[in-house]
């Protein structure tokens, strides 16, 4: 049980708190006043008792008013330890060490086709600050096509595939050159990793790829990852495309065993319906599982430059869940908000399972 070891180490602490306080772990409400008989049990009994409680309530309870809930329980079952963890857990990223940040083209390139320098600067500041605090940060950045169109003064994406690849390869250089310049302002070195799907599929190349990440992070360098657009193909018998960078970022989070994936988008998070169509759409603060309802709510295509759309973000969240990790989907307008999010602020949608 995911909780048992945590409880064991925190048992004493939890049981010194009063029933009206929220436990410091932030994931549970614990009551001892009036229900835990201190004369009969010593603190060393607590892990055992807690394990029993966890078995009894394996899924926990989602209660709107935990205090009322506990009072009701005390009345019906006296002298019992109650442990109720709140399905809507408080965010706590203190133990998060390795973070993958994904930024999409729509965050880097403005609607007029120009590069959003302010955003790239904020992003470089945030990532450099996190690296200085000892965190490992990997950036998955789209934008090669957007930068290429900008450099070559083209106002729309070419239709011919070879031309798209040419524009992307020009744009990739421009984008990395800008990243390198802006990150160097914060004394941070960056590196470029361009990949195709076959890299992930062949064990030898996957091992090389993983080793490269580990070494770069050990050296304090930020790996900037993108799909190798210039050579990836999507043909009947040979597919080396990831499809989109939402998926790529979830794969990178998986292979690098990241503790958190942060997806920066053009929207505040996942809503119960498309907010660009429905005025009354509500932001979901916490998603614990990908239900059919959630999949249905993420309809429609993405932005002008982006290729992902909300559905691909949901699919990535499912991959993140499959790997027992977590994800934040948030607006990329102010990348500085990432620092607030890591301090637990309720920004964007948090995808995290409840065991
Ligand atoms: P980006 O390129 O910034 O990554 P996308 O265009 O791929 O973003 O996806 C975000 C878009 O998804 C939103 O601008 C919105 O139009 C659309 N969308 C569809 N359904 C939803 C939903 N339920 N919640 C939020 N956005 C949604």
XYZ file of N, CA, C and O and ligand atoms in Angstrom, residues 102 104-107 246 264-267 269-276 297-303 306-310 313, ligand 1:
151
model
N 7.014 20.818 -21.149
C 6.727 20.812 -22.583
C 6.131 22.149 -22.983
O 5.173 22.624 -22.362
N 4.606 24.358 -26.264
C 4.094 24.185 -27.631
C 4.366 25.406 -28.498
O 4.683 26.490 -27.998
N 4.212 25.209 -29.791
C 4.464 26.294 -30.734
C 3.613 27.522 -30.429
O 4.095 28.652 -30.504
N 2.346 27.272 -30.037
C 1.462 28.427 -29.825
C 1.932 29.286 -28.656
O 1.554 30.456 -28.554
N 2.767 28.714 -27.762
C 3.311 29.521 -26.670
C 4.571 30.275 -27.106
O 4.921 31.281 -26.509
N 3.113 16.467 -27.421
C 2.468 16.103 -26.152
C 2.857 14.661 -25.843
O 3.277 14.325 -24.734
N 2.832 23.157 -20.907
C 2.395 24.547 -21.056
C 1.553 24.635 -22.312
O 1.962 24.175 -23.377
N 0.377 25.214 -22.167
C -0.529 25.272 -23.311
C -1.051 26.685 -23.506
O -0.659 27.612 -22.802
N -1.973 26.842 -24.458
C -2.563 28.167 -24.687
C -3.843 28.320 -23.863
O -4.596 29.263 -24.032
N -4.087 27.351 -22.984
C -5.317 27.347 -22.195
C -4.960 27.072 -20.725
O -3.918 26.488 -20.444
N -5.974 25.035 -18.556
C -5.960 23.648 -18.086
C -7.055 22.883 -18.788
O -7.555 23.324 -19.835
N -7.458 21.756 -18.208
C -8.542 20.970 -18.792
C -9.870 21.441 -18.210
O -10.029 21.504 -16.991
N -10.802 21.762 -19.077
C -12.141 22.183 -18.650
C -13.117 21.025 -18.843
O -12.804 20.057 -19.555
N -14.314 21.157 -18.266
C -15.292 20.084 -18.450
C -15.875 20.090 -19.859
O -16.506 19.141 -20.296
N -15.659 21.174 -20.598
C -15.980 21.239 -22.030
C -15.099 22.330 -22.637
O -14.503 23.125 -21.886
N -15.026 22.356 -23.954
C -14.113 23.303 -24.599
C -14.485 24.762 -24.261
O -15.530 25.255 -24.671
N -13.633 25.467 -23.527
C -13.972 26.830 -23.098
C -13.980 27.836 -24.250
O -14.540 28.917 -24.115
N -13.392 27.445 -25.376
C -13.433 28.352 -26.531
C -14.785 28.311 -27.224
O -15.095 29.148 -28.062
N -14.890 15.246 -23.386
C -14.851 16.696 -23.182
C -13.710 17.360 -23.947
O -13.666 18.573 -24.110
N -12.750 16.552 -24.396
C -11.565 17.120 -25.033
C -11.652 17.035 -26.545
O -10.775 16.499 -27.203
N -12.714 17.554 -27.083
C -12.908 17.447 -28.524
C -12.251 18.568 -29.312
O -11.683 19.493 -28.758
N -12.293 18.418 -30.589
C -11.872 19.504 -31.470
C -10.381 19.564 -31.707
O -9.589 18.990 -30.975
N -10.032 20.244 -32.761
C -8.620 20.344 -33.138
C -7.914 21.392 -32.295
O -8.532 22.164 -31.577
N -6.625 21.417 -32.398
C -5.815 22.356 -31.627
C -5.722 23.722 -32.292
O -6.569 24.105 -33.091
N -4.681 24.433 -31.960
C -4.518 25.798 -32.439
C -3.953 25.822 -33.863
O -3.694 24.783 -34.458
N -0.128 24.564 -33.442
C -0.011 23.308 -32.701
C -0.717 22.185 -33.439
O -1.642 22.410 -34.209
N -0.266 20.961 -33.204
C -0.898 19.846 -33.879
C -1.607 18.935 -32.886
O -2.338 18.047 -33.265
N -1.351 19.146 -31.590
C -1.831 18.196 -30.580
C -3.310 18.259 -30.295
O -4.052 17.300 -30.535
N -3.768 19.390 -29.764
C -5.158 19.470 -29.318
C -5.284 18.845 -27.939
O -4.355 18.186 -27.454
N -6.440 19.057 -27.294
C -6.616 18.608 -25.909
C -6.615 17.085 -25.798
O -6.121 16.534 -24.812
N -3.328 15.657 -25.166
C -2.852 15.938 -23.796
C -3.450 14.914 -22.820
O -2.788 14.458 -21.898
P -1.054 24.018 -27.423
O -0.701 24.122 -28.860
O -0.928 25.280 -26.670
O -0.397 22.874 -26.734
P -3.571 22.861 -28.268
O -4.135 23.757 -29.307
O -2.898 21.606 -28.685
O -2.623 23.713 -27.317
O -4.721 22.450 -27.203
C -5.397 23.421 -26.450
C -6.755 23.711 -27.049
O -7.623 22.592 -26.853
C -7.501 24.829 -26.383
O -7.111 26.096 -26.874
C -8.977 24.520 -26.727
O -9.364 25.178 -27.901
C -8.976 23.036 -27.021
N -9.859 22.258 -26.138
C -10.763 21.328 -26.547
N -11.410 20.786 -25.503
C -10.938 21.379 -24.372
C -11.211 21.217 -22.972
N -12.111 20.355 -22.505
N -10.488 21.981 -22.089
C -9.553 22.848 -22.520
N -9.254 23.043 -23.845
C -9.930 22.315 -24.773
